[in-house]
Amino acid sequence: MQNYPQYSSKQKWIHWLTVILVVLTFLLMMFKVTLSQYLGGIFTIYVLHKSFGMLIFVITIWRFFVIKRQGVPDGLPRNQKLQRILSKATQGFIYILLIIVPLSGYLMSSRSLNIFGIISIPAIDMPNETYLLFHKIHQVCSYLFLVLLIIHIVGALYHYFWIKDKVLQSMLNRN
């Protein structure tokens, strides 16, 4: 196995915190009926879902600043052009969707956004058709996001098990 450059500790924290929040946000919607019995009702489920979504949005903006300041390690060989294109495109679209999905989630609601019961962001007054458009964007982009995450995970596992390089380890640890 080769020695690969590492992501910074800050980049690793941002990555794994985003993973945890995305999984929690997804699980809240997948099991909202069951979880609502344990978390105080469906209203609480939606408050948590929207709050996690806005947290993901803010962390993603922070991630852009960190990437701009620190850059990202270049772990793939230059001669692997197709692999590099697929990797960069997948990551790029994931970043874009980490912005679009929470933003469209906020814009699809005609109600104020209550973030963990601490902050309230007023709703934007729009025609009903516009709310419906943002709802469709939120749905479609959420499914596209899920597909890209699966591709991202499969790619990391492919590198680990088949290519046997340290691309996956560059986001895990320094060993």
Coordinates of N, CA and C in Angstrom, one line a residue:
M1 N 0.8 -1.2 0.0 CA 0.0 0.0 0.0 C 0.9 1.2 0.0
Q2 N 0.4 2.2 -0.8 CA 1.2 3.5 -0.9 C 0.9 4.4 0.3
N3 N 1.8 5.4 0.4 CA 1.5 6.4 1.4 C 0.8 7.6 0.8
Y4 N -0.4 7.9 1.3 CA -1.3 8.9 0.8 C -1.3 10.1 1.6
P5 N -1.4 11.3 1.0 CA -1.6 12.5 1.8 C -2.9 12.4 2.6
Q6 N -2.9 13.1 3.8 CA -4.0 13.0 4.7 C -4.9 14.3 4.6
Y7 N -6.2 14.2 4.8 CA -7.0 15.4 5.0 C -6.6 15.9 6.4
S8 N -6.8 17.2 6.6 CA -6.5 17.8 8.0 C -7.5 17.2 9.0
S9 N -7.2 17.4 10.2 CA -8.1 17.0 11.3 C -9.4 17.7 11.2
K10 N -9.4 19.0 10.9 CA -10.6 19.8 10.8 C -11.5 19.2 9.6
Q11 N -10.8 18.9 8.5 CA -11.6 18.4 7.4 C -12.2 17.0 7.7
K12 N -11.5 16.2 8.5 CA -12.0 14.9 8.9 C -13.2 15.1 9.8
W13 N -13.1 16.0 10.7 CA -14.3 16.3 11.7 C -15.5 16.8 10.9
I14 N -15.2 17.7 10.0 CA -16.4 18.2 9.2 C -17.0 17.1 8.4
H15 N -16.2 16.2 7.7 CA -16.7 15.1 6.9 C -17.6 14.2 7.8
W16 N -17.0 13.7 8.9 CA -17.7 12.7 9.7 C -18.9 13.3 10.5
L17 N -18.8 14.6 10.9 CA -20.0 15.3 11.5 C -21.1 15.4 10.4
T18 N -20.8 15.7 9.2 CA -21.8 15.8 8.1 C -22.4 14.4 7.9
V19 N -21.6 13.4 7.9 CA -22.1 12.0 7.7 C -23.1 11.7 8.7
I20 N -22.8 12.0 10.0 CA -23.7 11.7 11.1 C -25.0 12.5 11.0
L21 N -24.9 13.7 10.7 CA -26.1 14.6 10.5 C -27.0 14.1 9.4
V22 N -26.3 13.8 8.2 CA -27.1 13.3 7.1 C -27.8 12.0 7.4
V23 N -27.1 11.1 8.1 CA -27.8 9.8 8.4 C -29.0 10.1 9.4
L24 N -28.7 10.9 10.4 CA -29.8 11.2 11.3 C -31.0 11.9 10.6
T25 N -30.7 12.8 9.7 CA -31.8 13.5 9.0 C -32.6 12.6 8.1
F26 N -31.9 11.7 7.5 CA -32.5 10.7 6.6 C -33.4 9.7 7.5
L27 N -32.8 9.2 8.6 CA -33.5 8.3 9.4 C -34.8 8.9 10.1
L28 N -34.7 10.2 10.4 CA -35.9 10.8 10.9 C -37.0 10.8 10.0
M29 N -36.8 10.9 8.7 CA -37.8 10.9 7.7 C -38.3 9.5 7.4
M30 N -37.3 8.5 7.3 CA -37.6 7.1 7.0 C -38.5 6.5 8.1
F31 N -38.2 6.9 9.3 CA -38.9 6.2 10.5 C -39.7 7.3 11.3
K32 N -40.3 8.3 10.6 CA -40.9 9.4 11.3 C -42.1 9.0 12.1
V33 N -42.9 8.0 11.6 CA -44.1 7.6 12.4 C -43.7 6.9 13.7
T34 N -42.7 5.9 13.5 CA -42.3 5.2 14.7 C -41.5 6.1 15.7
L35 N -40.6 6.9 15.2 CA -39.8 7.8 16.0 C -40.7 8.9 16.7
S36 N -41.7 9.3 16.1 CA -42.6 10.3 16.6 C -43.2 9.9 18.0
Q37 N -43.4 8.6 18.1 CA -43.9 8.0 19.4 C -42.9 8.2 20.5
Y38 N -41.6 8.2 20.2 CA -40.6 8.3 21.2 C -40.0 9.7 21.4
L39 N -40.2 10.6 20.4 CA -39.6 11.9 20.4 C -40.6 13.0 20.6
G40 N -41.8 12.7 21.0 CA -42.8 13.7 21.3 C -43.7 14.2 20.2
G41 N -43.8 13.4 19.2 CA -44.8 13.7 18.1 C -44.1 14.1 16.8
I42 N -44.9 14.2 15.8 CA -44.4 14.4 14.4 C -43.9 15.8 14.3
F43 N -44.4 16.8 15.1 CA -43.9 18.1 15.0 C -42.4 18.1 15.4
T44 N -42.0 17.4 16.5 CA -40.7 17.3 16.9 C -39.8 16.7 15.9
I45 N -40.3 15.7 15.2 CA -39.5 15.0 14.1 C -39.2 16.1 13.0
Y46 N -40.1 16.9 12.6 CA -39.9 17.9 11.6 C -39.0 19.0 12.1
V47 N -39.1 19.4 13.3 CA -38.2 20.4 13.9 C -36.8 19.9 13.9
L48 N -36.6 18.6 14.3 CA -35.2 18.0 14.2 C -34.7 17.9 12.8
H49 N -35.6 17.4 11.9 CA -35.2 17.2 10.5 C -34.7 18.6 9.9
K50 N -35.5 19.6 10.1 CA -35.2 20.9 9.5 C -33.9 21.5 10.2
S51 N -33.8 21.3 11.5 CA -32.7 21.8 12.3 C -31.4 21.1 11.8
F52 N -31.4 19.8 11.7 CA -30.2 19.1 11.2 C -29.9 19.5 9.8
G53 N -30.9 19.8 9.0 CA -30.7 20.2 7.6 C -30.0 21.6 7.6
M54 N -30.4 22.5 8.4 CA -29.8 23.8 8.4 C -28.4 23.7 9.0
L55 N -28.2 22.8 10.0 CA -26.8 22.6 10.5 C -25.9 22.0 9.4
I56 N -26.4 21.1 8.6 CA -25.7 20.6 7.5 C -25.3 21.7 6.5
F57 N -26.3 22.6 6.2 CA -26.0 23.7 5.3 C -24.9 24.6 5.9
V58 N -24.9 25.0 7.1 CA -23.9 25.8 7.7 C -22.6 25.1 7.7
I59 N -22.5 23.9 8.1 CA -21.3 23.1 8.1 C -20.7 23.0 6.7
T60 N -21.5 22.9 5.7 CA -21.1 22.8 4.3 C -20.4 24.1 3.9
I61 N -21.0 25.2 4.3 CA -20.5 26.6 4.0 C -19.1 26.7 4.7
W62 N -19.0 26.2 5.9 CA -17.8 26.2 6.7 C -16.7 25.3 5.9
R63 N -17.2 24.2 5.4 CA -16.3 23.3 4.7 C -15.7 24.0 3.5
F64 N -16.5 24.8 2.8 CA -16.0 25.5 1.6 C -14.8 26.4 2.0
F65 N -15.0 27.1 3.1 CA -13.9 28.0 3.6 C -12.7 27.2 4.0
V66 N -12.9 26.1 4.6 CA -11.7 25.2 5.1 C -11.0 24.7 3.8
I67 N -11.7 24.3 2.8 CA -11.1 23.8 1.6 C -10.4 24.9 0.9
K68 N -11.0 26.1 0.8 CA -10.3 27.2 0.2 C -9.0 27.5 0.9
R69 N -9.0 27.4 2.2 CA -7.8 27.8 3.0 C -6.8 26.7 3.0
Q70 N -7.2 25.4 3.2 CA -6.3 24.3 3.3 C -6.1 23.5 2.1
G71 N -7.0 23.6 1.1 CA -6.9 22.7 0.0 C -7.4 21.3 0.3
V72 N -7.2 20.4 -0.6 CA -7.5 18.9 -0.4 C -6.4 18.1 -0.9
P73 N -6.1 17.0 -0.2 CA -5.0 16.2 -0.7 C -5.3 15.6 -2.1
D74 N -4.3 15.4 -2.9 CA -4.5 14.8 -4.2 C -4.0 13.4 -4.1
G75 N -5.0 12.5 -3.8 CA -4.6 11.1 -3.6 C -4.6 10.2 -4.7
L76 N -5.3 10.6 -5.8 CA -5.3 9.7 -7.0 C -4.2 10.0 -8.0
P77 N -3.6 8.9 -8.5 CA -2.6 9.1 -9.5 C -3.0 9.9 -10.7
R78 N -2.1 10.8 -11.2 CA -2.5 11.6 -12.4 C -2.8 10.8 -13.6
N79 N -2.3 9.7 -13.8 CA -2.5 8.9 -15.0 C -3.9 8.2 -15.0
Q80 N -4.6 8.2 -13.9 CA -5.9 7.6 -13.7 C -7.0 8.7 -14.0
K81 N -7.0 9.2 -15.2 CA -7.9 10.3 -15.6 C -9.4 10.0 -15.4
L82 N -9.9 8.9 -15.8 CA -11.3 8.6 -15.6 C -11.6 8.5 -14.1
Q83 N -10.8 7.8 -13.4 CA -11.0 7.7 -11.9 C -11.0 9.1 -11.3
R84 N -10.1 10.0 -11.7 CA -10.1 11.3 -11.1 C -11.3 12.1 -11.5
I85 N -11.8 12.0 -12.7 CA -13.0 12.7 -13.2 C -14.2 12.2 -12.4
L86 N -14.3 10.9 -12.3 CA -15.5 10.4 -11.5 C -15.4 10.8 -10.1
S87 N -14.3 10.7 -9.5 CA -14.1 11.1 -8.1 C -14.5 12.5 -7.8
K88 N -13.9 13.4 -8.6 CA -14.1 14.9 -8.4 C -15.5 15.2 -8.8
A89 N -16.1 14.6 -9.8 CA -17.5 14.9 -10.1 C -18.4 14.5 -9.0
T90 N -18.2 13.3 -8.5 CA -19.1 12.8 -7.4 C -19.0 13.7 -6.2
Q91 N -17.8 14.0 -5.8 CA -17.6 14.9 -4.6 C -18.2 16.2 -4.9
G92 N -18.0 16.8 -6.1 CA -18.5 18.1 -6.4 C -20.0 18.2 -6.4
F93 N -20.7 17.1 -6.9 CA -22.1 17.1 -6.9 C -22.7 16.9 -5.5
I94 N -21.9 16.1 -4.7 CA -22.3 15.9 -3.3 C -22.3 17.3 -2.6
Y95 N -21.2 18.0 -2.8 CA -21.1 19.4 -2.1 C -22.3 20.3 -2.6
I96 N -22.6 20.3 -3.9 CA -23.7 21.1 -4.4 C -25.0 20.7 -3.8
L97 N -25.2 19.4 -3.6 CA -26.5 18.9 -3.1 C -26.5 19.1 -1.6
L98 N -25.4 19.2 -0.9 CA -25.4 19.6 0.5 C -25.8 21.0 0.7
I99 N -25.9 21.8 -0.3 CA -26.4 23.2 -0.3 C -27.8 23.2 -0.8
I100 N -28.1 22.5 -1.9 CA -29.4 22.6 -2.5 C -30.5 21.9 -1.7
V101 N -30.2 20.8 -1.1 CA -31.2 20.0 -0.3 C -31.7 20.8 0.9
P102 N -30.8 21.3 1.8 CA -31.3 22.1 2.9 C -32.0 23.4 2.5
L103 N -31.4 24.0 1.5 CA -32.0 25.3 1.0 C -33.4 25.1 0.4
S104 N -33.5 24.1 -0.4 CA -34.9 23.8 -1.0 C -35.8 23.4 0.1
G105 N -35.3 22.7 1.1 CA -36.2 22.3 2.3 C -36.7 23.5 3.0
Y106 N -35.9 24.5 3.2 CA -36.3 25.8 3.8 C -37.3 26.5 2.9
L107 N -37.0 26.6 1.6 CA -37.8 27.3 0.7 C -39.2 26.7 0.4
M108 N -39.3 25.4 0.6 CA -40.6 24.7 0.3 C -41.6 24.9 1.4
S109 N -41.2 25.4 2.5 CA -42.1 25.6 3.6 C -42.7 27.0 3.6
S110 N -44.0 27.1 3.9 CA -44.6 28.4 4.1 C -44.6 28.9 5.5
R111 N -43.9 28.1 6.4 CA -43.8 28.4 7.8 C -42.4 28.8 8.2
S112 N -42.3 29.5 9.3 CA -40.9 29.9 9.8 C -40.1 28.7 10.1
L113 N -38.8 28.8 9.9 CA -37.9 27.7 10.2 C -37.5 27.8 11.7
N114 N -37.9 26.8 12.5 CA -37.5 26.8 13.9 C -36.3 25.9 14.1
I115 N -35.2 26.4 14.4 CA -33.9 25.6 14.5 C -33.7 25.3 16.0
F116 N -34.0 24.0 16.3 CA -33.8 23.5 17.7 C -34.5 24.3 18.7
G117 N -35.6 25.0 18.3 CA -36.3 25.9 19.3 C -35.5 27.1 19.8
I118 N -34.4 27.4 19.1 CA -33.6 28.5 19.6 C -33.7 29.7 18.6
I119 N -33.6 29.4 17.3 CA -33.6 30.4 16.3 C -34.8 30.2 15.4
S120 N -35.4 31.3 15.0 CA -36.6 31.2 14.1 C -36.2 32.1 12.9
I121 N -36.2 31.5 11.7 CA -36.0 32.2 10.5 C -37.4 32.3 9.8
P122 N -37.8 33.5 9.5 CA -39.1 33.7 8.9 C -39.2 33.0 7.5
A123 N -40.4 32.6 7.2 CA -40.6 32.0 5.9 C -40.6 33.1 4.8
I124 N -40.3 32.7 3.6 CA -40.4 33.7 2.5 C -41.7 33.5 1.8
D125 N -42.4 34.6 1.7 CA -43.8 34.6 1.1 C -43.6 34.4 -0.5
M126 N -44.2 33.4 -1.0 CA -44.1 33.1 -2.4 C -45.5 32.5 -2.8
P127 N -45.7 32.5 -4.2 CA -46.9 31.8 -4.6 C -46.9 30.3 -4.3
N128 N -48.0 29.7 -4.2 CA -48.1 28.2 -3.8 C -47.3 27.4 -4.8
E129 N -47.4 27.7 -6.1 CA -46.7 26.9 -7.1 C -45.2 26.9 -6.9
T130 N -44.6 28.0 -6.3 CA -43.2 28.1 -6.0 C -42.8 27.2 -4.9
Y131 N -43.7 27.1 -3.9 CA -43.5 26.2 -2.7 C -43.4 24.7 -3.3
L132 N -44.4 24.4 -4.2 CA -44.5 23.1 -4.7 C -43.2 22.8 -5.6
L133 N -42.7 23.8 -6.3 CA -41.5 23.6 -7.1 C -40.3 23.3 -6.2
F134 N -40.2 24.0 -5.1 CA -39.1 23.7 -4.2 C -39.3 22.4 -3.4
H135 N -40.5 22.0 -3.2 CA -40.7 20.6 -2.6 C -40.2 19.6 -3.6
K136 N -40.6 19.7 -4.9 CA -40.1 18.7 -5.9 C -38.6 18.7 -6.0
I137 N -38.0 19.9 -6.0 CA -36.5 20.0 -6.0 C -35.9 19.3 -4.8
H138 N -36.5 19.5 -3.6 CA -36.0 18.9 -2.4 C -36.1 17.4 -2.5
Q139 N -37.2 16.9 -3.0 CA -37.4 15.4 -3.2 C -36.4 14.8 -4.1
V140 N -36.3 15.4 -5.3 CA -35.5 14.8 -6.4 C -34.0 14.9 -6.0
C141 N -33.6 16.0 -5.4 CA -32.2 16.2 -5.0 C -31.8 15.3 -3.9
S142 N -32.8 15.0 -3.0 CA -32.5 14.1 -1.9 C -32.2 12.7 -2.4
Y143 N -33.0 12.2 -3.3 CA -32.8 10.9 -3.9 C -31.5 10.9 -4.7
L144 N -31.2 11.9 -5.4 CA -29.9 12.0 -6.2 C -28.8 12.0 -5.2
F145 N -28.9 12.7 -4.1 CA -27.9 12.8 -3.1 C -27.6 11.4 -2.5
L146 N -28.7 10.6 -2.2 CA -28.5 9.3 -1.7 C -27.8 8.4 -2.7
V147 N -28.1 8.5 -4.0 CA -27.4 7.7 -5.0 C -25.9 8.1 -5.1
L148 N -25.6 9.4 -5.0 CA -24.2 9.8 -5.0 C -23.4 9.4 -3.8
L149 N -24.1 9.4 -2.7 CA -23.5 8.9 -1.4 C -23.1 7.4 -1.5
I150 N -24.0 6.6 -2.1 CA -23.8 5.2 -2.3 C -22.6 5.0 -3.3
I151 N -22.5 5.8 -4.3 CA -21.4 5.7 -5.3 C -20.1 6.1 -4.5
H152 N -20.1 7.1 -3.7 CA -19.0 7.6 -3.0 C -18.5 6.5 -2.0
I153 N -19.4 5.9 -1.3 CA -19.0 4.8 -0.4 C -18.5 3.6 -1.1
V154 N -19.1 3.2 -2.2 CA -18.6 2.1 -3.1 C -17.2 2.4 -3.6
G155 N -17.0 3.6 -4.0 CA -15.7 4.0 -4.5 C -14.6 3.9 -3.4
A156 N -14.9 4.4 -2.2 CA -14.0 4.2 -1.1 C -13.7 2.8 -0.8
L157 N -14.7 1.9 -0.8 CA -14.5 0.5 -0.5 C -13.7 -0.2 -1.7
Y158 N -14.0 0.3 -2.9 CA -13.3 -0.3 -4.1 C -11.8 0.0 -3.9
H159 N -11.4 1.2 -3.5 CA -10.0 1.6 -3.3 C -9.4 0.7 -2.2
Y160 N -10.2 0.5 -1.1 CA -9.6 -0.2 0.0 C -9.4 -1.7 -0.3
F161 N -10.5 -2.3 -0.9 CA -10.5 -3.8 -1.0 C -9.8 -4.3 -2.3
W162 N -10.0 -3.5 -3.4 CA -9.6 -4.0 -4.7 C -8.2 -3.4 -5.1
I163 N -8.2 -2.1 -5.1 CA -6.9 -1.4 -5.5 C -5.9 -1.5 -4.4
K164 N -6.4 -1.6 -3.1 CA -5.5 -1.7 -1.9 C -4.6 -0.5 -1.8
D165 N -5.1 0.7 -2.0 CA -4.4 1.9 -1.7 C -4.9 2.5 -0.5
K166 N -4.5 3.7 -0.1 CA -4.9 4.3 1.1 C -5.8 5.5 0.9
V167 N -6.6 5.5 -0.1 CA -7.5 6.6 -0.3 C -8.5 6.7 0.8
L168 N -9.0 5.6 1.2 CA -10.0 5.6 2.3 C -9.3 6.0 3.7
Q169 N -8.1 5.5 3.9 CA -7.4 5.9 5.1 C -7.1 7.4 5.2
S170 N -7.0 8.1 4.1 CA -6.7 9.5 4.2 C -7.8 10.3 4.9
M171 N -9.0 9.7 5.0 CA -10.1 10.3 5.7 C -10.4 9.7 7.1
L172 N -9.6 8.6 7.4 CA -9.9 7.9 8.6 C -8.8 8.3 9.7
N173 N -7.6 8.0 9.4 CA -6.5 8.2 10.4 C -5.2 8.4 9.7
R174 N -4.1 8.5 10.5 CA -2.8 8.8 10.0 C -2.0 7.5 9.8
N175 N -2.5 6.4 10.1 CA -1.7 5.1 9.9 C -1.8 4.6 8.5

